[in-house]
Short mmCIF file of C-alpha atoms and ligand atoms in Angstrom, two decimals:
data_model
loop_
_atom_site.label_atom_id
_atom_site.label_comp_id
_atom_site.label_asym_id
_atom_site.label_seq_id
_atom_site.Cartn_x
_atom_site.Cartn_y
_atom_site.Cartn_z
CA UNK A 104 117.22 -27.32 184.94
CA UNK A 105 119.28 -24.51 186.43
CA UNK A 106 122.58 -25.40 184.78
CA UNK A 107 121.09 -25.24 181.28
CA UNK A 108 120.24 -22.21 179.18
CA UNK A 109 116.59 -22.11 178.14
CA UNK A 110 115.93 -24.85 175.53
CA UNK A 111 114.36 -23.84 172.22
CA UNK A 112 111.57 -26.41 172.76
CA UNK A 113 109.82 -25.92 176.12
CA UNK A 114 109.14 -29.37 177.62
CA UNK A 115 106.76 -27.81 180.17
CA UNK A 116 104.39 -26.77 177.40
CA UNK A 117 102.32 -28.97 175.10
CA UNK A 118 103.40 -29.74 171.55
CA UNK A 119 100.61 -27.43 170.23
CA UNK A 120 101.82 -24.57 172.44
CA UNK A 121 105.39 -25.07 171.23
CA UNK A 122 104.14 -25.13 167.64
CA UNK A 123 102.20 -21.87 168.09
CA UNK A 124 104.58 -19.94 170.39
CA UNK A 125 108.06 -21.40 169.87
CA UNK A 126 110.92 -21.42 169.46
CA UNK A 127 112.20 -20.20 172.83
CA UNK A 128 115.54 -19.20 174.37
CA UNK A 129 118.33 -18.09 172.05
CA UNK A 130 116.38 -19.38 169.03
CA UNK A 131 113.65 -16.82 169.78
CA UNK A 132 116.34 -14.11 169.95
CA UNK A 133 117.81 -15.18 166.60
CA UNK A 134 114.38 -15.08 165.01
CA UNK A 135 113.65 -11.60 166.35
CA UNK A 136 116.72 -10.22 164.57
CA UNK A 137 116.41 -8.93 161.02
CA UNK A 138 117.51 -11.30 158.25
CA UNK A 139 121.23 -12.03 158.53
CA UNK A 140 123.69 -10.82 155.96
CA UNK A 141 125.30 -13.67 154.04
CA UNK A 142 128.70 -12.04 154.49
CA UNK A 143 128.55 -12.08 158.30
CA UNK A 144 130.60 -14.70 160.08
CA UNK A 145 128.99 -16.80 162.73
CA UNK A 146 131.55 -18.58 164.83
CA UNK A 147 131.54 -16.08 167.68
CA UNK A 148 128.17 -17.08 169.03
CA UNK A 149 125.29 -14.67 168.86
CA UNK A 150 125.98 -13.32 165.35
CA UNK A 151 123.72 -14.49 162.54
CA UNK A 152 124.93 -17.77 161.16
CA UNK A 153 123.91 -18.06 157.52
CA UNK A 154 127.48 -17.65 156.34
CA UNK A 155 130.13 -19.43 154.35
CA UNK A 156 132.05 -21.33 157.01
CA UNK A 157 133.76 -23.70 154.63
CA UNK A 158 132.45 -23.11 151.15
CA UNK A 159 134.26 -26.19 149.80
CA UNK A 160 132.20 -28.55 151.92
CA UNK A 161 129.18 -30.38 150.52
CA UNK A 162 126.64 -33.00 151.43
CA UNK A 163 125.09 -35.19 148.70
CA UNK A 164 126.66 -32.81 146.17
CA UNK A 165 124.86 -29.80 147.66
CA UNK A 166 127.01 -27.03 149.18
CA UNK A 167 126.98 -27.01 152.98
CA UNK A 168 129.16 -24.84 155.23
CA UNK A 169 129.57 -27.45 157.95
CA UNK A 170 127.72 -30.78 157.67
CA UNK A 171 126.14 -30.40 161.09
CA UNK A 172 122.55 -29.76 162.05
CA UNK A 173 119.35 -30.78 163.78
CA UNK A 174 117.51 -34.00 162.81
CA UNK A 175 113.78 -34.60 162.35
CA UNK A 176 111.66 -33.71 165.37
CA UNK A 177 112.53 -30.64 167.39
CA UNK A 178 112.19 -28.15 164.50
CA UNK A 179 108.38 -28.04 164.36
CA UNK A 180 107.84 -25.45 161.64
CA UNK A 181 109.58 -22.74 159.60
CA UNK A 182 110.10 -20.47 162.62
CA UNK A 183 112.16 -23.23 164.27
CA UNK A 184 114.12 -24.13 161.11
CA UNK A 185 114.86 -20.47 160.34
CA UNK A 186 116.10 -19.88 163.88
CA UNK A 187 118.29 -23.00 163.57
CA UNK A 188 119.87 -21.65 160.38
CA UNK A 189 120.54 -18.30 162.06
CA UNK A 190 122.16 -20.10 164.99
CA UNK A 191 124.67 -21.73 162.64
CA UNK A 192 123.07 -25.19 162.16
CA UNK A 193 123.69 -25.62 158.44
CA UNK A 194 121.45 -28.70 158.10
CA UNK A 195 117.90 -28.33 159.42
CA UNK A 196 115.41 -31.18 159.11
CA UNK A 197 111.77 -30.07 159.01
CA UNK A 198 109.74 -32.24 161.41
CA UNK A 199 108.30 -35.42 159.88
CA UNK A 200 105.07 -34.69 157.99
CA UNK A 201 102.29 -36.97 156.80
CA UNK A 202 99.63 -36.95 154.06
CA UNK A 203 97.00 -36.05 156.68
CA UNK A 204 96.68 -34.29 160.03
CA UNK A 205 97.77 -36.58 162.90
CA UNK A 206 97.32 -35.97 166.65
CA UNK A 207 100.17 -35.73 169.14
CA UNK A 208 100.35 -38.10 172.12
CA UNK A 209 99.03 -36.47 175.32
CA UNK A 210 101.27 -34.19 177.41
CA UNK A 211 103.85 -34.77 178.84
CA UNK A 212 105.98 -35.96 175.92
CA UNK A 213 109.45 -35.35 177.31
CA UNK A 214 110.78 -36.66 180.64
CA UNK A 215 114.34 -36.79 181.86
CA UNK A 216 115.66 -40.38 181.73
CA UNK A 217 118.31 -41.75 184.11
CA UNK A 218 119.88 -45.06 182.98
CA UNK A 219 121.84 -46.88 185.71
CA UNK A 220 125.14 -46.89 183.82
CA UNK A 221 124.52 -43.77 181.75
CA UNK A 222 124.31 -45.72 178.48
CA UNK A 223 121.47 -47.64 176.83
CA UNK A 224 122.13 -50.08 174.01
CA UNK A 225 119.45 -52.31 172.45
CA UNK A 226 119.66 -55.67 174.20
CA UNK A 227 120.37 -54.17 177.66
CA UNK A 228 118.18 -55.84 180.33
CA UNK A 229 117.42 -52.42 181.83
CA UNK A 230 115.41 -51.48 178.72
CA UNK A 231 112.78 -54.11 179.64
CA UNK A 232 113.14 -53.98 183.42
CA UNK A 233 112.47 -50.23 183.55
CA UNK A 234 114.56 -47.06 183.35
CA UNK A 235 113.90 -44.24 185.82
CA UNK A 236 112.23 -41.21 184.21
CA UNK A 237 111.19 -37.98 185.95
CA UNK A 238 111.21 -34.21 185.52
CA UNK A 239 114.68 -33.66 186.99
CA UNK A 240 116.77 -32.62 183.98
CA UNK A 241 120.50 -32.96 184.64
CA UNK A 242 123.74 -33.74 182.83
CA UNK A 243 124.44 -36.09 181.11
CA UNK A 244 121.06 -35.39 179.55
CA UNK A 245 118.85 -38.17 178.17
CA UNK A 246 115.14 -37.74 177.52
CA UNK A 247 112.00 -39.61 176.50
CA UNK A 248 110.49 -38.72 173.16
CA UNK A 249 106.83 -39.71 173.12
CA UNK A 250 105.03 -37.61 170.52
CA UNK A 251 103.54 -40.18 168.11
CA UNK A 252 104.81 -38.24 165.07
CA UNK A 253 102.09 -35.57 164.91
CA UNK A 254 101.51 -33.73 161.65
CA UNK A 255 99.52 -30.77 160.41
CA UNK A 256 97.41 -31.15 157.27
CA UNK A 257 99.38 -30.75 154.00
CA UNK A 258 97.40 -27.56 153.29
CA UNK A 259 99.17 -26.10 156.32
CA UNK A 260 102.62 -27.68 156.16
CA UNK A 261 103.24 -27.28 152.42
CA UNK A 262 103.28 -23.43 152.42
CA UNK A 263 105.20 -23.42 155.70
CA UNK A 264 107.80 -25.84 154.30
CA UNK A 265 108.21 -23.53 151.29
CA UNK A 266 108.99 -20.68 153.71
CA UNK A 267 111.44 -22.90 155.58
CA UNK A 268 113.30 -23.74 152.37
CA UNK A 269 113.46 -20.08 151.35
CA UNK A 270 115.02 -19.10 154.69
CA UNK A 271 118.15 -21.26 154.25
CA UNK A 272 121.26 -19.11 153.93
CA UNK A 273 124.29 -19.68 151.74
CA UNK A 274 125.67 -23.17 152.40
CA UNK A 275 122.59 -24.22 154.35
CA UNK A 276 120.12 -26.97 153.54
CA UNK A 277 116.53 -27.58 154.59
CA UNK A 278 115.75 -31.29 154.61
CA UNK A 279 112.05 -32.20 154.77
CA UNK A 280 111.17 -35.43 156.60
CA UNK A 281 108.04 -37.45 155.83
CA UNK A 282 106.55 -40.83 156.62
CA UNK A 283 103.65 -43.03 155.58
CA UNK A 284 100.63 -43.53 157.80
CA UNK A 285 99.02 -46.90 158.50
CA UNK A 286 95.35 -47.18 159.26
CA UNK A 287 93.12 -50.12 160.07
CA UNK A 288 92.43 -52.35 157.05
CA UNK A 289 94.96 -50.64 154.76
CA UNK A 290 96.53 -52.87 152.11
CA UNK A 291 100.27 -52.91 151.49
CA UNK A 292 99.80 -51.18 148.13
CA UNK A 293 97.77 -48.43 149.79
CA UNK A 294 100.49 -48.04 152.42
CA UNK A 295 103.18 -47.75 149.73
CA UNK A 296 100.98 -45.27 147.83
CA UNK A 297 100.66 -43.12 150.97
CA UNK A 298 104.48 -42.78 151.08
CA UNK A 299 104.53 -41.83 147.41
CA UNK A 300 101.84 -39.19 147.97
CA UNK A 301 103.78 -37.76 150.91
CA UNK A 302 106.95 -37.60 148.78
CA UNK A 303 105.05 -35.84 145.99
CA UNK A 304 103.62 -33.30 148.42
CA UNK A 305 107.13 -32.63 149.74
CA UNK A 306 108.57 -32.34 146.23
CA UNK A 307 105.91 -29.72 145.40
CA UNK A 308 107.39 -27.43 148.06
CA UNK A 309 110.62 -27.06 146.05
CA UNK A 310 112.75 -29.30 148.29
CA UNK A 311 116.17 -30.31 146.92
CA UNK A 312 116.22 -33.63 148.81
CA UNK A 313 114.07 -35.44 151.36
CA UNK A 314 114.21 -37.91 154.22
CA UNK A 315 111.80 -40.81 154.71
CA UNK A 316 111.29 -41.95 158.28
CA UNK A 317 111.21 -45.73 158.73
CA UNK A 318 112.18 -45.66 162.39
CA UNK A 319 109.10 -44.66 164.39
CA UNK A 320 106.36 -47.10 165.44
CA UNK A 321 104.35 -46.43 162.28
CA UNK A 322 103.71 -50.13 161.78
CA UNK A 323 101.68 -50.44 164.99
CA UNK A 324 102.72 -50.24 168.61
CA UNK A 325 106.50 -50.75 168.95
CA UNK A 326 106.80 -52.11 165.39
CA UNK A 327 109.11 -50.28 163.04
CA UNK A 328 109.04 -50.17 159.25
CA UNK A 329 112.84 -50.54 159.18
CA UNK A 330 112.47 -54.02 160.71
CA UNK A 331 111.19 -55.07 157.26
CA UNK A 332 113.96 -54.29 154.72
CA UNK A 333 112.04 -55.88 151.84
CA UNK A 334 109.07 -53.53 152.35
CA UNK A 335 111.41 -50.55 152.81
CA UNK A 336 113.00 -51.55 149.48
CA UNK A 337 109.60 -51.62 147.76
CA UNK A 338 108.56 -48.28 149.24
CA UNK A 339 111.82 -46.48 148.45
CA UNK A 340 111.70 -47.75 144.87
CA UNK A 341 108.16 -46.38 144.48
CA UNK A 342 109.15 -43.08 146.11
CA UNK A 343 112.22 -42.80 143.92
CA UNK A 344 110.09 -43.32 140.82
CA UNK A 345 108.08 -40.31 142.01
CA UNK A 346 110.97 -37.97 142.89
CA UNK A 347 113.46 -38.89 140.16
CA UNK A 348 117.03 -37.67 140.65
CA UNK A 349 116.34 -35.93 143.94
CA UNK A 350 118.42 -37.57 146.72
CA UNK A 351 116.44 -39.74 149.13
CA UNK A 352 117.62 -40.26 152.72
CA UNK A 353 116.08 -42.91 154.95
CA UNK A 354 116.03 -42.63 158.72
CA UNK A 355 116.86 -45.90 160.47
CA UNK A 356 116.57 -47.09 164.05
CA UNK A 357 119.43 -49.09 165.58
CA UNK A 358 119.47 -52.47 163.83
CA UNK A 359 121.34 -54.90 166.10
CA UNK A 360 122.01 -57.57 163.49
CA UNK A 361 124.61 -57.08 160.75
CA UNK A 362 122.56 -59.40 158.58
CA UNK A 363 119.46 -57.18 158.85
CA UNK A 364 121.51 -54.05 158.24
CA UNK A 365 123.15 -55.53 155.15
CA UNK A 366 119.76 -56.64 153.85
CA UNK A 367 118.54 -53.05 154.30
CA UNK A 368 121.53 -51.68 152.37
CA UNK A 369 121.11 -54.25 149.60
CA UNK A 370 117.33 -53.57 149.27
CA UNK A 371 117.82 -49.80 149.03
CA UNK A 372 121.19 -48.13 148.42
CA UNK A 373 122.50 -51.00 146.29
CA UNK A 374 119.54 -50.45 143.90
CA UNK A 375 120.07 -46.69 143.82
CA UNK A 376 116.73 -45.94 145.48
CA UNK A 377 118.43 -44.47 148.57
CA UNK A 378 121.39 -42.06 148.63
CA UNK A 379 121.90 -41.72 152.39
CA UNK A 380 121.07 -43.27 155.74
CA UNK A 381 120.32 -41.09 158.79
CA UNK A 382 120.79 -43.06 161.96
CA UNK A 383 119.88 -43.61 164.77
CA UNK A 384 116.45 -42.73 166.02
CA UNK A 385 115.56 -43.32 169.66
CA UNK A 386 116.15 -46.54 171.63
CA UNK A 387 112.91 -48.04 173.01
CA UNK A 388 112.76 -48.48 176.81
CA UNK A 389 110.22 -49.21 179.53
CA UNK A 390 110.06 -45.99 181.58
CA UNK A 391 109.21 -46.08 185.30
CA UNK A 392 108.89 -43.53 188.08
CA UNK A 393 110.66 -43.79 191.46
CA UNK A 394 107.99 -46.24 192.71
CA UNK A 395 108.36 -48.48 189.65
CA UNK A 396 105.04 -47.35 188.10
CA UNK A 397 104.60 -46.42 184.43
CA UNK A 398 106.19 -42.99 184.02
CA UNK A 399 104.24 -41.62 181.03
CA UNK A 400 100.45 -41.52 181.50
CA UNK A 401 98.04 -43.44 179.26
CA UNK A 402 97.53 -46.68 177.44
CA UNK A 403 100.29 -47.85 175.09
CA UNK A 404 102.92 -45.60 176.67
CA UNK A 405 104.65 -48.13 178.92
CA UNK A 406 107.61 -47.89 176.54
CA UNK A 407 108.98 -44.78 174.91
CA UNK A 408 111.91 -43.83 172.72
CA UNK A 409 114.95 -42.56 174.62
CA UNK A 410 117.39 -40.13 173.05
CA UNK A 411 120.31 -37.98 174.17
CA UNK A 412 123.55 -38.86 175.86
CA UNK A 413 122.58 -42.47 176.75
CA UNK A 414 122.32 -43.58 173.11
CA UNK A 415 125.63 -42.15 171.83
CA UNK A 416 127.46 -45.49 171.84
CA UNK A 417 124.57 -47.14 169.96
CA UNK A 418 124.60 -44.35 167.35
CA UNK A 419 128.34 -44.60 166.87
CA UNK A 420 128.09 -48.38 166.56
CA UNK A 421 125.49 -48.12 163.76
CA UNK A 422 127.62 -45.58 161.89
CA UNK A 423 130.75 -47.75 162.26
CA UNK A 424 128.94 -50.84 160.92
CA UNK A 425 127.30 -48.93 158.04
CA UNK A 426 130.61 -47.33 157.05
CA UNK A 427 132.24 -50.78 157.09
CA UNK A 428 129.50 -52.18 154.87
CA UNK A 429 129.81 -49.25 152.47
CA UNK A 430 133.48 -50.01 152.07
CA UNK A 431 133.07 -53.78 151.78
CA UNK A 432 130.21 -53.59 149.25
CA UNK A 433 131.83 -50.80 147.24
CA UNK A 434 128.81 -48.48 147.54
CA UNK A 435 128.87 -44.71 147.88
CA UNK A 436 125.86 -43.81 150.03
CA UNK A 437 126.21 -41.03 152.61
CA UNK A 438 125.77 -41.49 156.37
CA UNK A 439 124.22 -38.96 158.77
CA UNK A 440 125.35 -39.82 162.29
CA UNK A 441 122.78 -39.09 165.02
CA UNK A 442 122.49 -40.01 168.69
CA UNK A 443 123.78 -38.32 171.82
CA UNK A 444 125.79 -35.55 170.17
CA UNK A 445 126.22 -33.04 173.00
CA UNK A 446 129.68 -31.52 172.34
CA UNK A 447 132.28 -30.72 169.66
CA UNK A 448 134.10 -33.94 170.66
CA UNK A 449 130.96 -35.98 169.90
CA UNK A 450 130.71 -34.32 166.46
CA UNK A 451 134.32 -35.30 165.77
CA UNK A 452 133.78 -38.85 167.03
CA UNK A 453 130.96 -39.38 164.52
CA UNK A 454 132.98 -37.88 161.65
CA UNK A 455 135.98 -40.07 162.50
CA UNK A 456 133.73 -43.14 162.65
CA UNK A 457 132.52 -42.57 159.07
CA UNK A 458 129.62 -40.09 159.20
CA UNK A 459 129.51 -37.60 156.31
CA UNK A 460 127.19 -35.36 158.31
CA UNK A 461 126.22 -35.23 161.99
CA UNK A 462 123.05 -34.08 163.75
CA UNK A 463 121.95 -33.41 167.31
CA UNK A 464 118.38 -33.24 168.62
CA UNK A 465 118.53 -33.43 172.43
CA UNK A 466 121.96 -31.77 172.64
CA UNK A 467 120.91 -28.86 170.41
CA UNK A 468 117.56 -28.39 172.17
CA UNK A 469 119.34 -27.59 175.44
CA UNK A 470 122.42 -25.98 173.89
CA UNK A 471 121.38 -23.50 171.21
CA UNK A 472 125.08 -22.57 170.78
CA UNK A 473 126.19 -26.11 169.89
CA UNK A 474 126.83 -25.37 166.20
CA UNK A 475 128.80 -22.25 167.11
CA UNK A 476 130.81 -24.23 169.67
CA UNK A 477 131.67 -26.92 167.11
CA UNK A 478 132.67 -24.34 164.51
CA UNK A 479 134.69 -22.50 167.14
CA UNK A 480 136.83 -25.60 167.74
CA UNK A 481 137.46 -26.40 164.05
CA UNK A 482 140.12 -24.71 161.96
CA UNK A 483 138.57 -22.19 159.54
CA UNK A 484 139.04 -22.86 155.82
C1 FMN B 60 111.47 -33.70 170.49
C2 FMN B 60 111.87 -34.75 169.51
C3 FMN B 60 111.00 -35.10 168.47
C4 FMN B 60 111.40 -36.07 167.53
N1 FMN B 60 110.56 -36.35 166.47
C5 FMN B 60 111.03 -37.11 165.42
C6 FMN B 60 110.30 -37.22 164.21
O1 FMN B 60 109.20 -36.66 164.06
N2 FMN B 60 110.84 -37.97 163.20
C7 FMN B 60 112.04 -38.61 163.31
O2 FMN B 60 112.49 -39.25 162.35
N3 FMN B 60 112.75 -38.52 164.47
C8 FMN B 60 112.29 -37.78 165.51
N4 FMN B 60 113.05 -37.62 166.64
C9 FMN B 60 114.31 -38.39 166.78
C10 FMN B 60 115.53 -37.56 166.43
O3 FMN B 60 115.54 -37.16 165.08
C11 FMN B 60 116.83 -38.33 166.72
O4 FMN B 60 116.93 -39.43 165.86
C12 FMN B 60 116.92 -38.83 168.16
O5 FMN B 60 116.41 -37.86 169.04
C13 FMN B 60 118.38 -39.15 168.54
O6 FMN B 60 119.17 -37.99 168.53
P1 FMN B 60 119.62 -37.22 169.87
O7 FMN B 60 120.25 -38.24 170.76
O8 FMN B 60 120.52 -36.15 169.41
O9 FMN B 60 118.36 -36.67 170.49
C14 FMN B 60 112.67 -36.70 167.63
C15 FMN B 60 113.50 -36.35 168.70
C16 FMN B 60 113.13 -35.40 169.63
C17 FMN B 60 114.05 -35.05 170.76
#
């Protein structure tokens, strides 16, 4: 990993160790500093970043300096989200929480992934044949993400989420992410009710908006909630009844069919239950070591989500198709473009394609200065 600065999430440690001891690298440095002044500017790099970069900019009618940040996942708790704000990421998504404590998949969770052509798009044969994964992290960086969406108990995450919200600077926004949890024998109404409870618990923290994750295998192994637009429609309606006017974002995986994507839009945004789509999550792939054996240890881990550079074209494709549908159907939902954003040029590509906001998980983890670099290349307002 020599050519990278130290990532803020240490892939050589367990999730629990990261939760207790992180963040690392420049994020740890930002956290150690005293609270930043809101009049400081942040574009130069190490200076505190909670500043008005472009005070005229907004996202979902909430003021945001630059609509760029870190999506659900790598920001495990308020120490991580606060460090992200101080490093100039004006949107910080608090890791997906649940209505109950939920274990993490066994270590390791992150491997370096090496697709043959550099890109992975759903439908590629390589995704089922096997993609090489090991611990040799190199550019262009793509990684496995095999955590199983762990969560602390609400008694622990609610106060911590309150702290995370309070630490946002001027023009910065903390976005909580949540999802429902399926268990054996649960009825559909109980499953919907679990989402509503999670949304209520999030609302109680004082959040201004929230994101519901439909794009992890929460429907059973390798099955995604977002593959069922009708059920997503029912759940978002019930959640919206709970949270009222507060904007609701849903996180989507890559949906290959335009028909399925349009059905999703019609079941949610067209009814007013959803105000924004965040997309994409990871692309599922069979991961193998150099000998062709399963790369991640343990049952049920033959496949894993891949994120980072390899999925950029898939992310851009989803944003392009969603933006086209928004125009054609005359709707006004917002789009958060995610997937393989590693550079200022990638940020611009997503904005040009129709994203109202852009986020980077893998890119930001290994490049704590990414927000500063993007701001450094944009004209100041
Ligand atoms: C370490 C890690 C953990 C993640 N956990 C979650 C999660 O809990 N909820 C979620 O919706 N997405 C999760 N994701 C997916 C990211 O939000 C994002 O959609 C995906 O990584 C693609 O972006 P990237 O190419 O910039 O990494 C996670 C990603 C990473 C790298």
